[in-house]
């Protein structure tokens, strides 16, 4: 009897447990289902585009909370009126005949191409920028880059108000890549001033103003900093090394000749070039260069006075020692292995400064004054620090022996033009 009762109790508890488990599964499933249903409803509701629309609008433009007369804006406004676009027009050969599929066809009057006449037509060869820095009587003067005006037959200047005026070339210097133009001052209202480029510091804010990509984008301003106070580059078109200011303010084609200004609106440099890629061809951004204002002022004052820059000239033609093979350095020049940089004299003009000092063909110049000469550019840069009439000590090698001589810089040469040969002349 007791066994029967115990068995009954065991079955009773087993049933309770089974019912409990079953009820739990059902309840959990129902809860899970309801939860999923709620989540799905919320998701659909939150992503569905609401019905109806608000046609009353109501959005408005709020008052600017920024200072619109900040330091950069004031600096730009102070010099904007002095910044111009420079148009270089050159003659192109053009025929009056029409161009047919197989060459020049008949002209509109029915004559053959052999009867067509040719004339020169002026076309825009390039555009750049410039800045008006001086106004004297009826004339105003613009400084720009030499490469902007090079080869021009006619020069025009577009003022900040859009008015186009003719310009005359006062003078140009290929070594520093600077040029001065003269225009009528009747419409000139603003003249820029120069600051001291020796007082700039890396990290200070600057603005570059000009006409990137041409006059269509005239008076474009970009902001950056002075990245480096001094960089030595070939800023001119004759290979002369010169010191320039490096900036990360955006400088593009057409900015050449425009001003680089400080936050006081003073011109501290004339924008000249940018580095677009490295020697491996990789693109480079944010590396632009400007000619320091102190150098600019020195050059433009001489151009106004003389129309050209007069510098000492050695009267030689030369090649970089790096272009001479190692075998020839030993067999022809007889240089010691310790000498790897310099310039090789290839010709000496009779009666020149070099000739008077006793320099000869195949002499290797390694030093001028206190400056080491590594190539033709560095020799010109060192030479141009002297004035006509001064003396300079030159160090050179001949037949493996080091010599020195004194150069009496009595001869001069202007740098308004460049030499296109492989050998450098000086």
Tab-separated table of C-alpha atoms in Angstrom:
chain	number	residue	atom	x	y	z
A	1	UNK	CA	0.000	0.000	0.000
A	2	UNK	CA	2.803	2.381	0.915
A	3	UNK	CA	4.591	1.587	-2.357
A	4	UNK	CA	1.442	2.483	-4.304
A	5	UNK	CA	1.138	5.814	-2.514
A	6	UNK	CA	4.837	6.610	-3.143
A	7	UNK	CA	4.518	5.794	-6.817
A	8	UNK	CA	1.466	8.013	-7.039
A	9	UNK	CA	3.321	10.900	-5.442
A	10	UNK	CA	6.279	10.493	-7.804
A	11	UNK	CA	4.020	10.573	-10.828
A	12	UNK	CA	2.227	13.600	-9.423
A	13	UNK	CA	5.467	15.581	-9.028
A	14	UNK	CA	6.656	14.474	-12.430
A	15	UNK	CA	3.446	15.793	-13.931
A	16	UNK	CA	3.846	19.058	-12.088
A	17	UNK	CA	7.382	19.428	-13.406
A	18	UNK	CA	6.338	18.617	-16.971
A	19	UNK	CA	3.432	21.044	-16.821
A	20	UNK	CA	5.738	23.740	-15.401
A	21	UNK	CA	8.309	23.232	-18.117
A	22	UNK	CA	5.660	23.285	-20.804
A	23	UNK	CA	4.076	26.422	-19.375
A	24	UNK	CA	7.506	28.094	-19.192
A	25	UNK	CA	8.284	27.281	-22.816
A	26	UNK	CA	4.915	28.579	-23.939
A	27	UNK	CA	5.254	31.747	-21.842
A	28	UNK	CA	8.792	32.404	-23.050
A	29	UNK	CA	7.776	31.876	-26.661
A	30	UNK	CA	4.846	34.211	-26.274
A	31	UNK	CA	7.036	36.856	-24.602
A	32	UNK	CA	9.717	36.513	-27.283
A	33	UNK	CA	7.137	36.762	-30.021
A	34	UNK	CA	5.551	39.824	-28.479
A	35	UNK	CA	9.001	41.437	-28.044
A	36	UNK	CA	9.914	40.792	-31.684
A	37	UNK	CA	6.555	42.147	-32.770
A	38	UNK	CA	7.086	45.326	-30.746
A	39	UNK	CA	10.618	45.789	-32.120
A	40	UNK	CA	9.426	45.289	-35.704
A	41	UNK	CA	6.644	47.809	-35.182
A	42	UNK	CA	9.058	50.362	-33.768
A	43	UNK	CA	11.486	49.826	-36.658
A	44	UNK	CA	8.791	50.253	-39.285
A	45	UNK	CA	7.392	53.297	-37.537
A	46	UNK	CA	10.793	55.008	-37.208
A	47	UNK	CA	11.848	54.456	-40.834
A	48	UNK	CA	8.555	55.107	-42.602
A	49	UNK	CA	8.252	58.509	-44.358
A	50	UNK	CA	5.583	60.467	-42.451
A	51	UNK	CA	2.360	61.253	-44.251
A	52	UNK	CA	1.476	64.870	-45.046
A	53	UNK	CA	3.873	67.853	-45.290
A	54	UNK	CA	4.549	71.213	-43.717
A	55	UNK	CA	4.055	73.729	-46.517
A	56	UNK	CA	4.521	76.746	-44.297
A	57	UNK	CA	8.375	76.588	-44.452
A	58	UNK	CA	9.731	78.506	-41.501
A	59	UNK	CA	13.499	77.916	-41.920
A	60	UNK	CA	15.478	81.129	-41.717
A	61	UNK	CA	19.055	82.400	-42.055
A	62	UNK	CA	20.515	83.422	-38.718
A	63	UNK	CA	22.899	86.285	-38.136
A	64	UNK	CA	26.567	85.300	-38.419
A	65	UNK	CA	28.230	84.993	-35.044
A	66	UNK	CA	31.743	85.145	-36.526
A	67	UNK	CA	33.756	88.351	-36.777
A	68	UNK	CA	33.663	89.334	-40.476
A	69	UNK	CA	36.382	91.919	-39.944
A	70	UNK	CA	39.033	89.563	-38.688
A	71	UNK	CA	42.748	90.078	-39.120
A	72	UNK	CA	42.954	88.168	-42.409
A	73	UNK	CA	39.943	89.941	-43.925
A	74	UNK	CA	41.316	93.365	-43.033
A	75	UNK	CA	44.733	92.495	-44.446
A	76	UNK	CA	43.157	91.343	-47.718
A	77	UNK	CA	40.974	94.432	-48.033
A	78	UNK	CA	43.928	96.749	-47.474
A	79	UNK	CA	45.882	95.430	-50.488
A	80	UNK	CA	43.195	93.927	-52.738
A	81	UNK	CA	42.903	97.073	-54.863
A	82	UNK	CA	46.616	96.954	-55.719
A	83	UNK	CA	46.609	93.368	-57.033
A	84	UNK	CA	46.317	93.016	-60.811
A	85	UNK	CA	46.269	90.402	-63.556
A	86	UNK	CA	49.036	90.579	-66.171
A	87	UNK	CA	48.294	89.501	-69.752
A	88	UNK	CA	51.185	88.452	-72.020
A	89	UNK	CA	50.228	88.787	-75.682
A	90	UNK	CA	52.448	87.425	-78.429
A	91	UNK	CA	52.312	87.406	-82.214
A	92	UNK	CA	51.332	84.190	-83.949
A	93	UNK	CA	51.618	83.446	-87.652
A	94	UNK	CA	48.215	83.134	-89.244
A	95	UNK	CA	47.060	82.653	-92.830
A	96	UNK	CA	44.004	84.278	-94.345
A	97	UNK	CA	43.180	81.012	-96.146
A	98	UNK	CA	40.850	78.416	-94.667
A	99	UNK	CA	42.161	75.059	-93.508
A	100	UNK	CA	40.800	72.164	-95.568
A	101	UNK	CA	40.980	68.431	-94.983
A	102	UNK	CA	44.183	68.037	-97.012
A	103	UNK	CA	45.775	71.359	-96.096
A	104	UNK	CA	44.946	74.959	-96.804
A	105	UNK	CA	41.896	75.172	-99.041
A	106	UNK	CA	40.335	78.051	-100.853
A	107	UNK	CA	39.619	81.310	-99.122
A	108	UNK	CA	36.146	82.778	-99.002
A	109	UNK	CA	36.722	84.796	-102.196
A	110	UNK	CA	37.553	81.678	-104.175
A	111	UNK	CA	41.318	82.226	-104.520
A	112	UNK	CA	43.696	79.330	-103.941
A	113	UNK	CA	45.813	78.858	-100.841
A	114	UNK	CA	48.910	79.966	-102.728
A	115	UNK	CA	47.335	83.404	-103.024
A	116	UNK	CA	46.463	83.666	-99.328
A	117	UNK	CA	48.455	86.157	-97.307
A	118	UNK	CA	49.889	85.729	-93.841
A	119	UNK	CA	49.943	88.267	-91.058
A	120	UNK	CA	50.752	88.375	-87.372
A	121	UNK	CA	47.925	88.246	-84.883
A	122	UNK	CA	48.252	88.911	-81.194
A	123	UNK	CA	47.039	86.151	-78.906
A	124	UNK	CA	47.252	85.667	-75.166
A	125	UNK	CA	50.291	83.492	-74.509
A	126	UNK	CA	50.068	83.481	-70.723
A	127	UNK	CA	48.498	85.200	-67.737
A	128	UNK	CA	49.944	85.989	-64.350
A	129	UNK	CA	49.555	88.355	-61.435
A	130	UNK	CA	51.223	91.514	-60.192
A	131	UNK	CA	50.948	94.170	-57.528
A	132	UNK	CA	51.002	97.961	-57.844
A	133	UNK	CA	53.648	99.262	-55.450
A	134	UNK	CA	54.314	102.830	-56.588
A	135	UNK	CA	52.413	105.782	-57.979
A	136	UNK	CA	54.300	108.780	-59.334
A	137	UNK	CA	52.522	111.513	-61.232
A	138	UNK	CA	50.564	109.988	-64.097
A	139	UNK	CA	52.405	106.671	-63.857
A	140	UNK	CA	51.984	103.648	-61.620
A	141	UNK	CA	54.418	100.740	-61.324
A	142	UNK	CA	53.668	97.040	-61.087
A	143	UNK	CA	56.051	94.311	-59.952
A	144	UNK	CA	55.569	90.824	-61.373
A	145	UNK	CA	57.661	87.809	-62.435
A	146	UNK	CA	60.022	87.846	-65.393
A	147	UNK	CA	58.607	84.539	-66.629
A	148	UNK	CA	55.132	86.117	-66.746
A	149	UNK	CA	56.204	88.806	-69.244
A	150	UNK	CA	58.959	86.941	-71.087
A	151	UNK	CA	58.579	86.917	-74.887
A	152	UNK	CA	55.709	89.391	-74.906
A	153	UNK	CA	54.921	91.666	-77.834
A	154	UNK	CA	52.184	93.489	-75.954
A	155	UNK	CA	51.460	93.603	-72.208
A	156	UNK	CA	48.134	94.425	-70.600
A	157	UNK	CA	47.100	94.793	-66.981
A	158	UNK	CA	43.632	94.145	-65.601
A	159	UNK	CA	43.015	96.268	-62.514
A	160	UNK	CA	41.062	95.044	-59.491
A	161	UNK	CA	37.949	96.847	-60.780
A	162	UNK	CA	38.112	94.888	-64.048
A	163	UNK	CA	39.408	97.739	-66.201
A	164	UNK	CA	42.055	96.669	-68.739
A	165	UNK	CA	44.979	99.020	-69.468
A	166	UNK	CA	48.136	98.773	-71.571
A	167	UNK	CA	51.500	98.327	-69.876
A	168	UNK	CA	55.124	99.017	-70.805
A	169	UNK	CA	58.000	96.821	-69.650
A	170	UNK	CA	60.385	98.980	-67.640
A	171	UNK	CA	62.903	96.209	-67.046
A	172	UNK	CA	63.264	92.536	-66.179
A	173	UNK	CA	65.806	90.347	-64.410
A	174	UNK	CA	66.057	86.664	-65.271
A	175	UNK	CA	68.299	85.830	-62.299
A	176	UNK	CA	65.698	86.789	-59.682
A	177	UNK	CA	62.658	86.296	-61.949
A	178	UNK	CA	61.390	89.837	-61.383
A	179	UNK	CA	60.032	92.470	-63.758
A	180	UNK	CA	58.590	95.981	-63.484
A	181	UNK	CA	55.740	97.337	-65.620
A	182	UNK	CA	54.488	100.899	-66.011
A	183	UNK	CA	50.808	101.762	-66.451
A	184	UNK	CA	48.652	104.880	-66.481
A	185	UNK	CA	47.811	105.861	-62.897
A	186	UNK	CA	44.416	107.404	-63.683
A	187	UNK	CA	42.459	104.412	-62.381
A	188	UNK	CA	44.876	103.384	-59.609
A	189	UNK	CA	43.393	103.912	-56.153
A	190	UNK	CA	45.477	101.560	-53.989
A	191	UNK	CA	49.224	101.070	-53.704
A	192	UNK	CA	50.779	98.215	-51.732
A	193	UNK	CA	53.664	98.637	-49.293
A	194	UNK	CA	56.559	96.291	-48.558
A	195	UNK	CA	57.325	94.749	-45.182
A	196	UNK	CA	60.712	93.504	-43.962
A	197	UNK	CA	61.158	89.896	-45.087
A	198	UNK	CA	64.090	89.491	-42.700
A	199	UNK	CA	61.647	89.812	-39.796
A	200	UNK	CA	59.317	86.960	-40.758
A	201	UNK	CA	59.211	83.739	-38.718
A	202	UNK	CA	58.071	80.200	-39.558
A	203	UNK	CA	54.496	79.612	-38.468
A	204	UNK	CA	53.203	83.149	-38.951
A	205	UNK	CA	50.014	83.584	-40.964
A	206	UNK	CA	50.229	84.860	-44.539
A	207	UNK	CA	47.893	85.426	-47.489
A	208	UNK	CA	48.622	84.810	-51.171
A	209	UNK	CA	46.612	86.940	-53.603
A	210	UNK	CA	46.471	86.623	-57.375
A	211	UNK	CA	44.771	85.166	-60.420
A	212	UNK	CA	45.158	81.382	-60.256
A	213	UNK	CA	44.417	79.803	-63.646
A	214	UNK	CA	44.033	83.266	-65.180
A	215	UNK	CA	42.059	86.489	-64.808
A	216	UNK	CA	38.774	84.587	-64.558
A	217	UNK	CA	39.716	83.952	-60.932
A	218	UNK	CA	41.295	87.360	-60.279
A	219	UNK	CA	41.755	88.522	-56.682
A	220	UNK	CA	41.633	85.014	-55.283
A	221	UNK	CA	43.020	84.889	-51.762
A	222	UNK	CA	44.418	81.811	-50.013
A	223	UNK	CA	45.683	81.561	-46.459
A	224	UNK	CA	48.652	79.697	-45.064
A	225	UNK	CA	51.753	80.087	-42.966
A	226	UNK	CA	55.448	80.693	-43.467
A	227	UNK	CA	56.761	77.132	-43.724
A	228	UNK	CA	60.420	78.148	-43.889
A	229	UNK	CA	62.142	81.526	-43.887
A	230	UNK	CA	64.939	80.512	-46.255
A	231	UNK	CA	65.086	77.924	-49.012
A	232	UNK	CA	67.755	77.940	-51.718
A	233	UNK	CA	66.308	77.289	-55.168
A	234	UNK	CA	66.717	78.244	-58.796
A	235	UNK	CA	64.033	80.900	-58.743
A	236	UNK	CA	65.114	82.570	-61.977
A	237	UNK	CA	65.285	81.286	-65.524
A	238	UNK	CA	69.091	81.380	-65.826
A	239	UNK	CA	69.854	78.725	-63.215
A	240	UNK	CA	71.033	81.120	-60.502
A	241	UNK	CA	70.449	79.896	-56.966
A	242	UNK	CA	68.623	82.348	-54.735
A	243	UNK	CA	66.949	82.403	-51.320
A	244	UNK	CA	63.150	82.190	-51.303
A	245	UNK	CA	60.364	81.999	-48.720
A	246	UNK	CA	58.467	78.701	-48.453
A	247	UNK	CA	54.730	78.809	-47.735
A	248	UNK	CA	51.817	76.386	-47.706
A	249	UNK	CA	49.354	79.027	-48.943
A	250	UNK	CA	47.904	77.635	-52.179
A	251	UNK	CA	49.850	78.933	-55.190
A	252	UNK	CA	48.795	77.827	-58.662
A	253	UNK	CA	49.516	78.702	-62.268
A	254	UNK	CA	48.540	82.354	-62.651
A	255	UNK	CA	49.499	83.290	-59.079
A	256	UNK	CA	53.018	84.072	-60.288
A	257	UNK	CA	53.885	87.695	-59.647
A	258	UNK	CA	51.173	88.210	-57.032
A	259	UNK	CA	51.906	89.313	-53.468
A	260	UNK	CA	52.438	87.226	-50.361
A	261	UNK	CA	51.297	89.471	-47.501
A	262	UNK	CA	51.407	89.410	-43.716
A	263	UNK	CA	48.411	90.072	-41.469
A	264	UNK	CA	49.170	93.800	-41.548
A	265	UNK	CA	48.640	93.828	-45.319
A	266	UNK	CA	52.338	94.358	-46.112
A	267	UNK	CA	53.951	92.584	-49.048
A	268	UNK	CA	56.676	90.273	-47.718
A	269	UNK	CA	57.222	88.328	-50.928
A	270	UNK	CA	56.334	87.970	-54.606
A	271	UNK	CA	54.890	84.547	-55.390
A	272	UNK	CA	57.026	82.826	-57.978
A	273	UNK	CA	56.530	79.060	-58.131
A	274	UNK	CA	55.289	75.875	-56.486
A	275	UNK	CA	56.638	72.372	-56.128
A	276	UNK	CA	54.174	70.057	-57.887
A	277	UNK	CA	56.072	66.754	-57.651
A	278	UNK	CA	59.279	65.257	-56.319
A	279	UNK	CA	62.091	63.676	-58.335
A	280	UNK	CA	60.195	60.367	-58.412
A	281	UNK	CA	57.091	62.013	-59.863
A	282	UNK	CA	54.971	61.801	-56.709
A	283	UNK	CA	52.472	64.643	-56.333
A	284	UNK	CA	53.281	67.285	-53.729
A	285	UNK	CA	50.846	69.740	-52.139
A	286	UNK	CA	51.328	72.822	-50.005
A	287	UNK	CA	54.867	73.772	-51.064
A	288	UNK	CA	55.024	77.203	-52.686
A	289	UNK	CA	57.785	79.799	-52.882
A	290	UNK	CA	57.985	83.582	-52.907
A	291	UNK	CA	60.858	85.976	-53.573
A	292	UNK	CA	61.616	87.870	-50.313
A	293	UNK	CA	60.476	91.492	-50.281
A	294	UNK	CA	63.917	92.818	-49.324
A	295	UNK	CA	65.379	91.240	-52.467
A	296	UNK	CA	62.401	92.489	-54.502
A	297	UNK	CA	62.877	96.103	-53.400
A	298	UNK	CA	66.604	96.027	-54.233
A	299	UNK	CA	65.949	94.676	-57.732
A	300	UNK	CA	62.957	96.835	-58.695
A	301	UNK	CA	64.738	100.019	-57.617
A	302	UNK	CA	67.601	99.159	-59.978
A	303	UNK	CA	65.177	98.271	-62.774
A	304	UNK	CA	63.414	101.627	-62.385
A	305	UNK	CA	66.753	103.431	-62.444
A	306	UNK	CA	68.611	101.523	-65.153
A	307	UNK	CA	66.072	99.260	-66.874
A	308	UNK	CA	68.307	96.274	-66.148
A	309	UNK	CA	70.384	94.678	-63.404
A	310	UNK	CA	74.141	95.032	-63.751
A	311	UNK	CA	76.179	92.292	-62.108
A	312	UNK	CA	79.820	91.148	-62.213
A	313	UNK	CA	80.737	88.749	-64.993
A	314	UNK	CA	83.713	86.384	-65.125
A	315	UNK	CA	83.656	86.014	-68.903
A	316	UNK	CA	83.670	82.218	-68.978
A	317	UNK	CA	81.551	79.320	-70.155
A	318	UNK	CA	81.346	76.386	-67.743
A	319	UNK	CA	79.820	73.013	-66.971
A	320	UNK	CA	79.075	71.375	-63.642
A	321	UNK	CA	81.775	68.963	-62.492
A	322	UNK	CA	79.010	66.443	-61.766
A	323	UNK	CA	78.418	66.218	-65.536
A	324	UNK	CA	81.992	65.071	-66.133
A	325	UNK	CA	82.645	61.329	-65.897
A	326	UNK	CA	84.906	59.991	-63.152
A	327	UNK	CA	87.410	58.797	-65.747
A	328	UNK	CA	87.643	62.251	-67.312
A	329	UNK	CA	87.936	63.879	-63.894
A	330	UNK	CA	91.049	61.787	-63.354
A	331	UNK	CA	92.564	61.598	-66.850
A	332	UNK	CA	91.746	65.068	-68.233
A	333	UNK	CA	91.260	67.292	-65.185
A	334	UNK	CA	93.665	65.279	-62.974
A	335	UNK	CA	91.553	66.048	-59.905
A	336	UNK	CA	92.235	64.436	-56.537
A	337	UNK	CA	89.488	62.039	-55.445
A	338	UNK	CA	88.564	64.415	-52.616
A	339	UNK	CA	87.209	66.951	-55.141
A	340	UNK	CA	83.742	65.958	-56.353
A	341	UNK	CA	81.898	69.280	-56.719
A	342	UNK	CA	82.615	72.488	-58.584
A	343	UNK	CA	82.464	73.951	-62.080
A	344	UNK	CA	84.792	73.283	-65.014
A	345	UNK	CA	85.848	76.227	-67.157
A	346	UNK	CA	85.258	75.313	-70.803
A	347	UNK	CA	86.204	78.635	-72.389
A	348	UNK	CA	87.679	81.967	-71.270
A	349	UNK	CA	86.866	85.165	-73.131
A	350	UNK	CA	89.914	87.181	-74.084
A	351	UNK	CA	90.388	90.236	-71.873
A	352	UNK	CA	87.702	89.086	-69.410
A	353	UNK	CA	87.937	89.144	-65.613
A	354	UNK	CA	88.835	85.449	-65.578
A	355	UNK	CA	91.453	85.908	-68.316
A	356	UNK	CA	93.074	88.789	-66.446
A	357	UNK	CA	93.224	86.661	-63.278
A	358	UNK	CA	94.984	83.873	-65.155
A	359	UNK	CA	92.181	81.301	-65.243
A	360	UNK	CA	92.310	78.806	-68.111
A	361	UNK	CA	90.280	76.125	-69.843
A	362	UNK	CA	89.724	73.003	-67.690
A	363	UNK	CA	90.414	74.839	-64.429
A	364	UNK	CA	87.926	73.645	-61.781
A	365	UNK	CA	86.497	76.381	-59.544
A	366	UNK	CA	85.576	75.080	-56.080
A	367	UNK	CA	85.251	78.269	-54.030
A	368	UNK	CA	84.490	81.965	-54.510
A	369	UNK	CA	85.183	84.149	-51.505
A	370	UNK	CA	83.948	82.152	-48.508
A	371	UNK	CA	81.291	80.268	-50.493
A	372	UNK	CA	81.776	76.685	-51.634
A	373	UNK	CA	80.987	76.282	-55.337
A	374	UNK	CA	79.059	73.084	-56.118
A	375	UNK	CA	77.613	73.953	-59.529
A	376	UNK	CA	77.033	76.834	-61.939
A	377	UNK	CA	74.051	78.089	-59.940
A	378	UNK	CA	76.002	78.358	-56.708
A	379	UNK	CA	78.873	80.134	-58.502
A	380	UNK	CA	76.480	82.740	-59.914
A	381	UNK	CA	74.813	83.189	-56.530
A	382	UNK	CA	78.189	83.763	-54.880
A	383	UNK	CA	79.367	86.088	-57.659
A	384	UNK	CA	76.188	88.175	-57.600
A	385	UNK	CA	76.800	89.066	-53.963
A	386	UNK	CA	79.625	91.282	-55.197
A	387	UNK	CA	79.333	94.624	-56.941
A	388	UNK	CA	81.163	95.717	-60.054
A	389	UNK	CA	84.483	97.206	-58.955
A	390	UNK	CA	85.020	94.897	-55.974
A	391	UNK	CA	87.617	92.118	-55.660
A	392	UNK	CA	86.916	88.455	-54.967
A	393	UNK	CA	89.177	85.520	-54.142
A	394	UNK	CA	88.691	82.403	-56.261
A	395	UNK	CA	89.934	78.910	-55.391
A	396	UNK	CA	90.465	76.460	-58.249
A	397	UNK	CA	92.287	73.280	-59.255
A	398	UNK	CA	94.664	72.931	-62.201
A	399	UNK	CA	96.440	69.667	-63.006
A	400	UNK	CA	95.551	68.312	-59.587
A	401	UNK	CA	96.946	71.275	-57.638
A	402	UNK	CA	94.939	73.838	-55.682
A	403	UNK	CA	95.472	77.502	-56.544
A	404	UNK	CA	93.977	80.853	-55.592
A	405	UNK	CA	93.670	84.094	-57.532
A	406	UNK	CA	92.168	87.525	-57.067
A	407	UNK	CA	89.369	88.534	-59.413
A	408	UNK	CA	89.057	92.250	-60.147
A	409	UNK	CA	85.372	92.503	-60.980
A	410	UNK	CA	85.603	95.312	-63.502
A	411	UNK	CA	83.423	93.726	-66.156
A	412	UNK	CA	79.651	93.585	-65.960
A	413	UNK	CA	76.757	91.868	-67.637
A	414	UNK	CA	73.012	92.399	-67.424
A	415	UNK	CA	70.692	89.463	-66.770
A	416	UNK	CA	67.701	90.465	-68.828
A	417	UNK	CA	68.130	87.484	-71.140
A	418	UNK	CA	69.136	83.850	-70.766
A	419	UNK	CA	71.391	81.489	-72.640
A	420	UNK	CA	69.793	78.342	-74.009
A	421	UNK	CA	72.947	76.212	-74.442
A	422	UNK	CA	74.021	73.343	-72.212
A	423	UNK	CA	77.030	75.315	-71.050
A	424	UNK	CA	76.460	78.160	-68.591
A	425	UNK	CA	77.935	81.540	-69.380
A	426	UNK	CA	79.130	84.113	-66.916
